[in-house]
Amino acid sequence: MKFFSTRNKGLSASFKEVLLNGLAPDGGLYMPAKIPKMSMDFFKSQQSFEELAVNIIYPYVKEEFSLSKLTDICEDAFNFPIKIKNLNESDLILELFHGPTLAFKDFAARFLAQTMFFLQADNKKKLTILVATSGDTGAAVANSFYDIDNIDVIVLYPSNKVSGIQEKQITTLGKNITALEVAGTFDDCQRLVKKAFVDKEIISSLNLSSANSINFVRLLPQATYYAWAWKKSKINDSIIFSIPSGNFGNLTGGLLANQMGLPVEMFIASLNINDAFVKFLKSGKLSEKKAIKTISNAMDVSIPSNLERIKNIFDSDLREINKKISTWSFSDSLTKKMIKNIYEEYNYLVDPHTAVGVLGLNEYRLNFKNLKKGVVLSTAHAAKFSNVVEPIIKQKIELSEVVKSLLDKDKLSIKMNNEFASFKEFLLSV
């Protein structure tokens, strides 16, 4: 399997180069030269999640991994439950938060860690992973790569813009994990990481890779759980997915599954008030403005990186994008009301991001009078946002022992401004 850059189809890279480099040399995002197609019989067949993952991922990696090695990696990476909850006859919640950091990012981060460790084993030069986070990515990557030999991780997160538990998950590990607390927004963190990957002095000094959704390999486990959700919904028809969306890696994983043959009627990009994508689908233009802080902080992104991949998949045809993706944005007040409504009607707790996903599915049904089965991707456990959820439901959320153990640990972070010169100086001194 060969991969090209979204900015240059003539650029060719192997899976190993895509995995370890993260970003293409021209600043573009990698995409596969050919997306393999799967039959309906394949999607319907009886498979465990790990088996499904192996069969979906193998065509992309077979030049680097034997089937046996990939099986070992998937069994190690996905060693936690994935559950689906029926709210009612037509609405399902895909619970992606049963991993070690209680967020969907565990799927991609653990797979990246296992694959990078294997391919990095014979490299004498240490690998340095840069990751910008609005909350859950940094926590999952830090946990997944913690104490792995020959790999250092530098996590950039926006100061005072992640939840308390997310910050503890990022900043309490130490060893090979360094947390940079950036004075700015997630977009500032993402900008610093992207600039580092095209800075000649930095890339000649450090062996860099990325664990953000700019790294194509993250999309492979995500494509898998869309297929798994379709199987568990027990229909033979197309389905609707509503995805709480920020940087759009999760939605792009779904588009990849759809391109591979998974029958999907519509993807709903459910947004908080950071609504640049809503405006893009109407006008084809992306307006740049600073991200606004909300209670669904992982979605506080103004310019989603994976829009570049989405435009590539649809050849930048806005009409075709609109045929497959609908989008709406919702305020914090509506999000809080939805958290309360779900709890009172179904005795079910959701975090703010999942609540936005339910709002998006409801809005789609209202606008298109569509009662086809829909799956909301639940991206985080409500306990990670107890400071928001508890006042709404007027009850305490029971924290897991893992989360409780974090609360008394000391925060280890390095404060930094959002200027690239400062970040570059730090990297060259590592």
Short mmCIF file of C-alpha atoms in Angstrom, two decimals:
data_model
loop_
_atom_site.label_atom_id
_atom_site.label_comp_id
_atom_site.label_asym_id
_atom_site.label_seq_id
_atom_site.Cartn_x
_atom_site.Cartn_y
_atom_site.Cartn_z
CA MET A 1 0.00 0.00 0.00
CA LYS A 2 1.34 3.40 -1.00
CA PHE A 3 0.19 6.74 0.37
CA PHE A 4 0.17 10.25 -1.10
CA SER A 5 -0.06 13.76 0.30
CA THR A 6 -3.34 15.68 0.09
CA ARG A 7 -1.24 18.49 -1.39
CA ASN A 8 0.74 16.39 -3.85
CA LYS A 9 -0.57 13.14 -5.34
CA GLY A 10 2.83 12.54 -6.88
CA LEU A 11 4.41 12.16 -3.45
CA SER A 12 4.60 8.49 -2.50
CA ALA A 13 5.20 7.02 0.98
CA SER A 14 5.13 3.61 2.61
CA PHE A 15 3.02 2.72 5.63
CA LYS A 16 6.11 2.92 7.86
CA GLU A 17 6.88 6.43 6.62
CA VAL A 18 3.26 7.49 7.15
CA LEU A 19 3.23 6.07 10.67
CA LEU A 20 6.57 7.45 11.83
CA ASN A 21 6.50 10.81 10.02
CA GLY A 22 2.87 11.71 10.74
CA LEU A 23 2.75 14.71 8.42
CA ALA A 24 3.84 14.68 4.76
CA PRO A 25 7.00 16.71 3.98
CA ASP A 26 4.93 19.33 2.12
CA GLY A 27 2.69 19.88 5.14
CA GLY A 28 -0.15 17.82 3.66
CA LEU A 29 -1.94 14.84 5.21
CA TYR A 30 -1.36 11.30 4.01
CA MET A 31 -4.08 9.34 2.27
CA PRO A 32 -3.97 5.80 0.81
CA ALA A 33 -3.40 5.59 -2.93
CA LYS A 34 -6.19 3.01 -3.10
CA ILE A 35 -8.87 2.31 -0.49
CA PRO A 36 -9.58 -1.45 -0.33
CA LYS A 37 -13.20 -2.53 -0.77
CA MET A 38 -14.97 -5.00 1.51
CA SER A 39 -18.11 -6.97 0.64
CA MET A 40 -21.39 -6.87 2.55
CA ASP A 41 -20.74 -10.51 3.47
CA PHE A 42 -17.56 -9.35 5.20
CA PHE A 43 -19.33 -6.71 7.27
CA LYS A 44 -22.10 -9.16 8.20
CA SER A 45 -19.77 -12.00 9.17
CA GLN A 46 -19.34 -13.07 12.80
CA GLN A 47 -16.14 -11.50 14.09
CA SER A 48 -14.87 -10.20 17.41
CA PHE A 49 -13.77 -6.58 17.49
CA GLU A 50 -10.12 -7.64 17.38
CA GLU A 51 -10.73 -9.91 14.36
CA LEU A 52 -12.63 -7.15 12.59
CA ALA A 53 -9.78 -4.73 13.26
CA VAL A 54 -7.18 -7.13 11.86
CA ASN A 55 -9.17 -7.71 8.67
CA ILE A 56 -9.86 -4.00 8.09
CA ILE A 57 -6.33 -2.82 8.87
CA TYR A 58 -4.25 -5.58 7.23
CA PRO A 59 -4.53 -4.34 3.58
CA TYR A 60 -2.92 -1.06 4.65
CA VAL A 61 -0.03 -2.59 6.60
CA LYS A 62 0.78 -5.96 5.03
CA GLU A 63 4.14 -4.76 3.66
CA GLU A 64 5.28 -4.07 7.25
CA PHE A 65 3.38 -6.56 9.42
CA SER A 66 2.60 -10.23 9.16
CA LEU A 67 -0.99 -11.22 9.84
CA SER A 68 0.21 -12.88 13.04
CA LYS A 69 2.02 -9.76 14.27
CA LEU A 70 -0.93 -7.51 13.47
CA THR A 71 -3.20 -9.89 15.39
CA ASP A 72 -0.92 -9.64 18.43
CA ILE A 73 -0.91 -5.84 18.18
CA CYS A 74 -4.70 -5.60 17.93
CA GLU A 75 -5.24 -8.00 20.81
CA ASP A 76 -2.90 -5.95 23.00
CA ALA A 77 -4.23 -2.56 21.89
CA PHE A 78 -7.96 -3.30 22.12
CA ASN A 79 -8.03 -5.21 25.40
CA PHE A 80 -10.99 -3.31 26.87
CA PRO A 81 -14.74 -3.49 26.24
CA ILE A 82 -16.67 -1.67 23.54
CA LYS A 83 -20.38 -1.46 24.27
CA ILE A 84 -23.51 -0.25 22.53
CA LYS A 85 -26.55 1.08 24.39
CA ASN A 86 -30.10 1.32 23.06
CA LEU A 87 -31.73 4.55 24.22
CA ASN A 88 -34.87 3.62 22.30
CA GLU A 89 -35.84 1.65 19.18
CA SER A 90 -34.01 3.96 16.77
CA ASP A 91 -31.28 5.71 18.81
CA LEU A 92 -28.13 3.89 19.92
CA ILE A 93 -25.08 5.07 21.86
CA LEU A 94 -21.72 3.55 20.96
CA GLU A 95 -19.74 3.65 24.23
CA LEU A 96 -16.12 4.24 23.24
CA PHE A 97 -14.97 5.26 26.72
CA HIS A 98 -14.12 1.96 28.42
CA GLY A 99 -10.37 2.21 27.81
CA PRO A 100 -7.74 3.26 30.36
CA THR A 101 -8.30 7.03 29.99
CA LEU A 102 -12.10 6.80 29.63
CA ALA A 103 -12.15 8.25 26.11
CA PHE A 104 -12.41 7.06 22.51
CA LYS A 105 -8.87 8.23 21.84
CA ASP A 106 -7.61 5.08 23.61
CA PHE A 107 -8.39 3.03 20.49
CA ALA A 108 -6.10 5.01 18.19
CA ALA A 109 -3.44 5.87 20.76
CA ARG A 110 -2.89 2.30 21.92
CA PHE A 111 -2.72 1.04 18.33
CA LEU A 112 -0.20 3.76 17.46
CA ALA A 113 1.92 2.91 20.49
CA GLN A 114 2.05 -0.78 19.64
CA THR A 115 2.84 -0.25 15.96
CA MET A 116 5.42 2.49 16.56
CA PHE A 117 7.19 0.46 19.23
CA PHE A 118 7.50 -2.48 16.82
CA LEU A 119 8.74 -0.43 13.85
CA GLN A 120 11.00 1.76 16.00
CA ALA A 121 12.72 -1.16 17.74
CA ASP A 122 15.77 -1.25 15.43
CA ASN A 123 16.12 2.53 15.13
CA LYS A 124 19.08 3.83 17.13
CA LYS A 125 17.74 7.41 17.07
CA LYS A 126 15.04 8.09 19.66
CA LEU A 127 11.57 8.90 18.28
CA THR A 128 9.98 12.12 19.57
CA ILE A 129 6.20 12.28 19.29
CA LEU A 130 4.53 15.69 19.25
CA VAL A 131 0.85 15.84 20.07
CA ALA A 132 -1.48 18.81 20.40
CA THR A 133 -4.54 18.16 22.50
CA SER A 134 -7.80 19.78 23.51
CA GLY A 135 -8.09 17.18 26.26
CA ASP A 136 -8.57 13.50 25.50
CA THR A 137 -5.92 12.93 22.81
CA GLY A 138 -3.10 14.02 25.08
CA ALA A 139 -4.34 11.86 27.94
CA ALA A 140 -4.69 8.77 25.75
CA VAL A 141 -1.32 9.24 24.03
CA ALA A 142 0.50 9.89 27.31
CA ASN A 143 -1.02 6.75 28.85
CA SER A 144 -0.41 4.58 25.78
CA PHE A 145 3.25 5.55 25.28
CA TYR A 146 4.20 5.83 28.95
CA ASP A 147 7.53 4.16 29.75
CA ILE A 148 8.01 2.79 26.22
CA ASP A 149 11.71 2.50 25.38
CA ASN A 150 13.26 4.78 22.76
CA ILE A 151 10.14 6.97 22.39
CA ASP A 152 9.59 10.39 24.02
CA VAL A 153 6.22 12.16 23.97
CA ILE A 154 5.68 15.92 24.18
CA VAL A 155 2.05 16.89 24.77
CA LEU A 156 0.94 20.48 24.13
CA TYR A 157 -2.31 21.48 25.80
CA PRO A 158 -4.05 24.88 26.20
CA SER A 159 -3.79 26.26 29.72
CA ASN A 160 -7.10 26.39 31.63
CA LYS A 161 -9.01 24.90 28.67
CA VAL A 162 -9.10 21.19 29.55
CA SER A 163 -10.99 19.49 32.37
CA GLY A 164 -9.25 18.87 35.68
CA ILE A 165 -9.16 15.12 35.18
CA GLN A 166 -7.88 15.48 31.62
CA GLU A 167 -5.06 17.71 32.87
CA LYS A 168 -4.13 15.22 35.59
CA GLN A 169 -4.03 12.42 33.01
CA ILE A 170 -1.64 14.48 30.87
CA THR A 171 0.62 15.95 33.55
CA THR A 172 1.15 13.33 36.26
CA LEU A 173 3.12 10.62 34.47
CA GLY A 174 6.66 11.95 34.03
CA LYS A 175 9.44 9.67 32.68
CA ASN A 176 9.20 9.85 28.87
CA ILE A 177 6.08 12.08 28.89
CA THR A 178 6.55 15.89 28.89
CA ALA A 179 3.51 18.17 29.21
CA LEU A 180 3.71 21.70 27.79
CA GLU A 181 1.01 24.02 29.15
CA VAL A 182 0.53 26.56 26.36
CA ALA A 183 -0.87 30.05 26.95
CA GLY A 184 -3.47 29.97 24.19
CA THR A 185 -5.99 27.69 22.48
CA PHE A 186 -5.91 24.22 20.99
CA ASP A 187 -5.46 25.86 17.58
CA ASP A 188 -2.26 27.47 18.87
CA CYS A 189 -1.01 24.06 20.04
CA GLN A 190 -1.87 22.48 16.70
CA ARG A 191 -0.19 25.33 14.80
CA LEU A 192 3.03 24.88 16.80
CA VAL A 193 3.10 21.13 16.10
CA LYS A 194 2.46 21.57 12.38
CA LYS A 195 5.17 24.22 12.04
CA ALA A 196 7.66 21.98 13.81
CA PHE A 197 7.14 19.25 11.21
CA VAL A 198 8.18 21.52 8.34
CA ASP A 199 11.01 23.34 10.14
CA LYS A 200 14.26 22.08 8.58
CA GLU A 201 16.39 22.73 11.66
CA ILE A 202 14.03 20.80 13.93
CA ILE A 203 13.52 17.82 11.64
CA SER A 204 17.28 17.51 11.07
CA SER A 205 17.82 17.46 14.83
CA LEU A 206 14.91 15.31 15.99
CA ASN A 207 13.28 12.14 14.75
CA LEU A 208 9.69 13.45 14.85
CA SER A 209 6.30 11.78 14.60
CA SER A 210 2.74 12.76 15.46
CA ALA A 211 -0.05 11.06 17.37
CA ASN A 212 -2.70 13.61 16.42
CA SER A 213 -5.37 12.74 13.89
CA ILE A 214 -3.09 14.29 11.27
CA ASN A 215 -1.46 10.82 11.45
CA PHE A 216 -3.44 8.64 9.04
CA VAL A 217 -2.81 5.48 11.08
CA ARG A 218 -5.11 6.78 13.81
CA LEU A 219 -8.04 6.49 11.41
CA LEU A 220 -7.74 2.71 11.03
CA PRO A 221 -9.00 1.69 14.51
CA GLN A 222 -11.68 4.36 14.18
CA ALA A 223 -12.92 2.91 10.89
CA THR A 224 -13.13 -0.44 12.68
CA TYR A 225 -15.54 0.67 15.38
CA TYR A 226 -17.92 2.15 12.81
CA ALA A 227 -18.10 -1.28 11.19
CA TRP A 228 -18.54 -2.92 14.59
CA ALA A 229 -21.40 -0.52 15.46
CA TRP A 230 -23.15 -1.30 12.18
CA LYS A 231 -22.90 -5.04 12.92
CA LYS A 232 -24.26 -4.58 16.43
CA SER A 233 -27.18 -2.45 15.21
CA LYS A 234 -28.49 -5.62 13.50
CA ILE A 235 -29.76 -4.06 10.29
CA ASN A 236 -28.97 -4.92 6.70
CA ASP A 237 -29.49 -1.37 5.53
CA SER A 238 -27.55 1.87 5.68
CA ILE A 239 -27.30 3.67 9.00
CA ILE A 240 -26.85 7.19 10.39
CA PHE A 241 -23.88 8.19 12.54
CA SER A 242 -23.72 11.32 14.68
CA ILE A 243 -20.21 12.28 15.68
CA PRO A 244 -19.23 14.95 18.22
CA SER A 245 -16.64 16.71 16.09
CA GLY A 246 -13.66 18.97 16.68
CA ASN A 247 -10.63 18.13 14.55
CA PHE A 248 -12.74 15.69 12.46
CA GLY A 249 -10.44 12.71 12.75
CA ASN A 250 -13.24 10.59 14.18
CA LEU A 251 -15.63 11.51 11.36
CA THR A 252 -12.90 10.90 8.77
CA GLY A 253 -12.44 7.40 10.18
CA GLY A 254 -16.13 6.83 9.46
CA LEU A 255 -15.77 8.16 5.92
CA LEU A 256 -12.90 5.72 5.42
CA ALA A 257 -15.12 2.83 6.55
CA ASN A 258 -17.82 4.06 4.17
CA GLN A 259 -15.32 4.20 1.31
CA MET A 260 -14.38 0.60 2.15
CA GLY A 261 -18.01 -0.45 1.65
CA LEU A 262 -19.78 0.09 4.98
CA PRO A 263 -23.38 1.20 4.21
CA VAL A 264 -23.84 4.67 5.75
CA GLU A 265 -26.71 6.97 4.80
CA MET A 266 -25.45 10.08 6.55
CA PHE A 267 -22.69 11.30 8.83
CA ILE A 268 -23.72 14.10 11.16
CA ALA A 269 -20.91 16.39 12.30
CA SER A 270 -22.33 17.57 15.61
CA LEU A 271 -20.56 20.72 16.80
CA ASN A 272 -20.56 23.07 19.73
CA ILE A 273 -20.59 26.81 18.99
CA ASN A 274 -17.25 26.52 17.18
CA ASP A 275 -19.15 26.26 13.91
CA ALA A 276 -16.62 26.87 11.13
CA PHE A 277 -17.63 23.60 9.42
CA VAL A 278 -21.31 24.60 9.37
CA LYS A 279 -20.35 27.72 7.46
CA PHE A 280 -17.98 25.77 5.21
CA LEU A 281 -20.73 23.39 4.06
CA LYS A 282 -22.87 26.37 3.11
CA SER A 283 -20.27 28.52 1.38
CA GLY A 284 -17.22 26.36 0.71
CA LYS A 285 -15.16 28.90 2.62
CA LEU A 286 -13.46 28.41 5.98
CA SER A 287 -13.40 31.51 8.14
CA GLU A 288 -10.50 31.72 10.56
CA LYS A 289 -11.37 32.83 14.07
CA LYS A 290 -10.21 31.87 17.53
CA ALA A 291 -11.84 28.86 19.13
CA ILE A 292 -14.38 29.68 21.83
CA LYS A 293 -14.18 27.85 25.15
CA THR A 294 -17.17 25.56 25.86
CA ILE A 295 -18.13 22.75 28.23
CA SER A 296 -17.39 20.28 25.40
CA ASN A 297 -13.77 21.38 25.30
CA ALA A 298 -12.40 18.57 23.08
CA MET A 299 -14.42 20.15 20.26
CA ASP A 300 -13.10 23.68 20.79
CA VAL A 301 -11.38 23.77 17.42
CA SER A 302 -11.72 26.55 14.88
CA ILE A 303 -9.88 25.01 11.91
CA PRO A 304 -10.29 21.21 11.73
CA SER A 305 -7.15 19.63 10.25
CA ASN A 306 -8.98 16.68 8.73
CA LEU A 307 -11.08 18.94 6.52
CA GLU A 308 -8.14 18.58 4.14
CA ARG A 309 -8.76 14.82 3.99
CA ILE A 310 -12.53 15.28 3.65
CA LYS A 311 -12.06 17.57 0.68
CA ASN A 312 -9.67 15.03 -0.84
CA ILE A 313 -12.17 12.17 -0.47
CA PHE A 314 -14.86 14.19 -2.27
CA ASP A 315 -12.55 15.92 -4.78
CA SER A 316 -13.45 19.26 -3.13
CA ASP A 317 -17.00 18.94 -4.52
CA LEU A 318 -19.17 20.76 -1.96
CA ARG A 319 -22.38 19.18 -3.29
CA GLU A 320 -20.99 15.69 -2.81
CA ILE A 321 -19.80 16.52 0.70
CA ASN A 322 -23.28 17.80 1.57
CA LYS A 323 -24.84 14.55 0.29
CA LYS A 324 -22.86 12.54 2.86
CA ILE A 325 -22.31 14.97 5.77
CA SER A 326 -24.86 17.12 7.59
CA THR A 327 -23.82 19.49 10.36
CA TRP A 328 -25.29 21.63 13.12
CA SER A 329 -23.86 23.50 16.07
CA PHE A 330 -25.28 23.77 19.58
CA SER A 331 -24.83 26.08 22.54
CA ASP A 332 -23.73 25.09 26.03
CA SER A 333 -27.25 25.75 27.33
CA LEU A 334 -28.74 23.25 24.86
CA THR A 335 -26.01 20.78 25.72
CA LYS A 336 -26.82 21.02 29.44
CA LYS A 337 -30.54 20.55 28.75
CA MET A 338 -29.80 17.42 26.72
CA ILE A 339 -27.64 15.95 29.50
CA LYS A 340 -30.55 16.48 31.90
CA ASN A 341 -33.20 15.15 29.48
CA ILE A 342 -31.27 11.94 28.76
CA TYR A 343 -30.70 11.33 32.45
CA GLU A 344 -34.33 11.90 33.38
CA GLU A 345 -35.86 10.00 30.46
CA TYR A 346 -33.45 7.07 30.18
CA ASN A 347 -31.59 7.07 33.52
CA TYR A 348 -28.41 7.30 31.45
CA LEU A 349 -25.45 9.60 31.97
CA VAL A 350 -23.67 11.29 29.07
CA ASP A 351 -20.79 13.72 28.96
CA PRO A 352 -21.15 17.10 27.17
CA HIS A 353 -19.63 15.82 23.90
CA THR A 354 -22.03 12.88 23.69
CA ALA A 355 -24.92 15.24 24.48
CA VAL A 356 -23.92 17.33 21.45
CA GLY A 357 -23.95 14.13 19.38
CA VAL A 358 -27.51 13.35 20.51
CA LEU A 359 -28.57 16.92 19.70
CA GLY A 360 -27.16 16.48 16.19
CA LEU A 361 -29.05 13.22 15.61
CA ASN A 362 -32.30 14.78 16.86
CA GLU A 363 -31.81 17.81 14.60
CA TYR A 364 -31.23 15.55 11.59
CA ARG A 365 -34.40 13.59 12.32
CA LEU A 366 -36.37 16.81 12.73
CA ASN A 367 -35.14 18.28 9.46
CA PHE A 368 -35.34 15.15 7.31
CA LYS A 369 -38.18 13.24 9.04
CA ASN A 370 -35.88 10.24 9.16
CA LEU A 371 -36.41 7.49 11.75
CA LYS A 372 -33.74 5.14 10.41
CA LYS A 373 -31.45 3.72 13.07
CA GLY A 374 -28.84 6.19 14.23
CA VAL A 375 -25.71 5.71 16.31
CA VAL A 376 -24.21 8.48 18.43
CA LEU A 377 -20.51 8.05 19.13
CA SER A 378 -20.04 8.55 22.85
CA THR A 379 -16.49 9.82 23.08
CA ALA A 380 -15.87 10.18 26.83
CA HIS A 381 -17.14 9.01 30.21
CA ALA A 382 -19.26 11.54 32.10
CA ALA A 383 -16.93 11.24 35.10
CA LYS A 384 -14.24 13.14 33.18
CA PHE A 385 -16.59 16.13 33.20
CA SER A 386 -18.09 15.72 36.66
CA ASN A 387 -17.73 19.46 37.35
CA VAL A 388 -20.18 20.09 34.48
CA VAL A 389 -22.48 17.07 34.76
CA GLU A 390 -23.01 16.85 38.53
CA PRO A 391 -24.72 20.27 38.90
CA ILE A 392 -27.05 19.36 36.03
CA ILE A 393 -28.20 16.01 37.42
CA LYS A 394 -27.81 17.16 41.05
CA GLN A 395 -25.95 13.98 41.97
CA LYS A 396 -22.36 12.93 42.50
CA ILE A 397 -20.78 10.74 39.83
CA GLU A 398 -18.90 7.74 41.17
CA LEU A 399 -15.29 7.98 40.04
CA SER A 400 -13.30 4.90 39.12
CA GLU A 401 -10.33 3.96 41.28
CA VAL A 402 -8.00 4.89 38.42
CA VAL A 403 -9.41 8.43 38.28
CA LYS A 404 -9.41 8.80 42.07
CA SER A 405 -5.73 7.86 42.19
CA LEU A 406 -4.92 10.76 39.83
CA LEU A 407 -6.44 13.48 41.95
CA ASP A 408 -3.72 13.48 44.63
CA LYS A 409 -0.81 13.33 42.18
CA ASP A 410 1.37 16.37 41.54
CA LYS A 411 1.02 18.22 38.28
CA LEU A 412 4.20 18.16 36.16
CA SER A 413 4.00 20.70 33.34
CA ILE A 414 6.18 23.30 31.65
CA LYS A 415 4.44 26.60 30.95
CA MET A 416 5.05 28.10 27.54
CA ASN A 417 3.77 30.99 25.44
CA ASN A 418 2.23 30.34 22.03
CA GLU A 419 5.14 31.70 19.97
CA PHE A 420 6.83 29.23 17.65
CA ALA A 421 10.28 30.62 18.47
CA SER A 422 9.84 29.55 22.10
CA PHE A 423 8.60 26.10 21.12
CA LYS A 424 11.45 25.65 18.65
CA GLU A 425 14.02 26.66 21.29
CA PHE A 426 12.52 24.10 23.68
CA LEU A 427 12.59 21.28 21.10
CA LEU A 428 16.19 21.94 20.11
CA SER A 429 17.22 21.84 23.75
CA VAL A 430 15.59 18.44 24.38
#
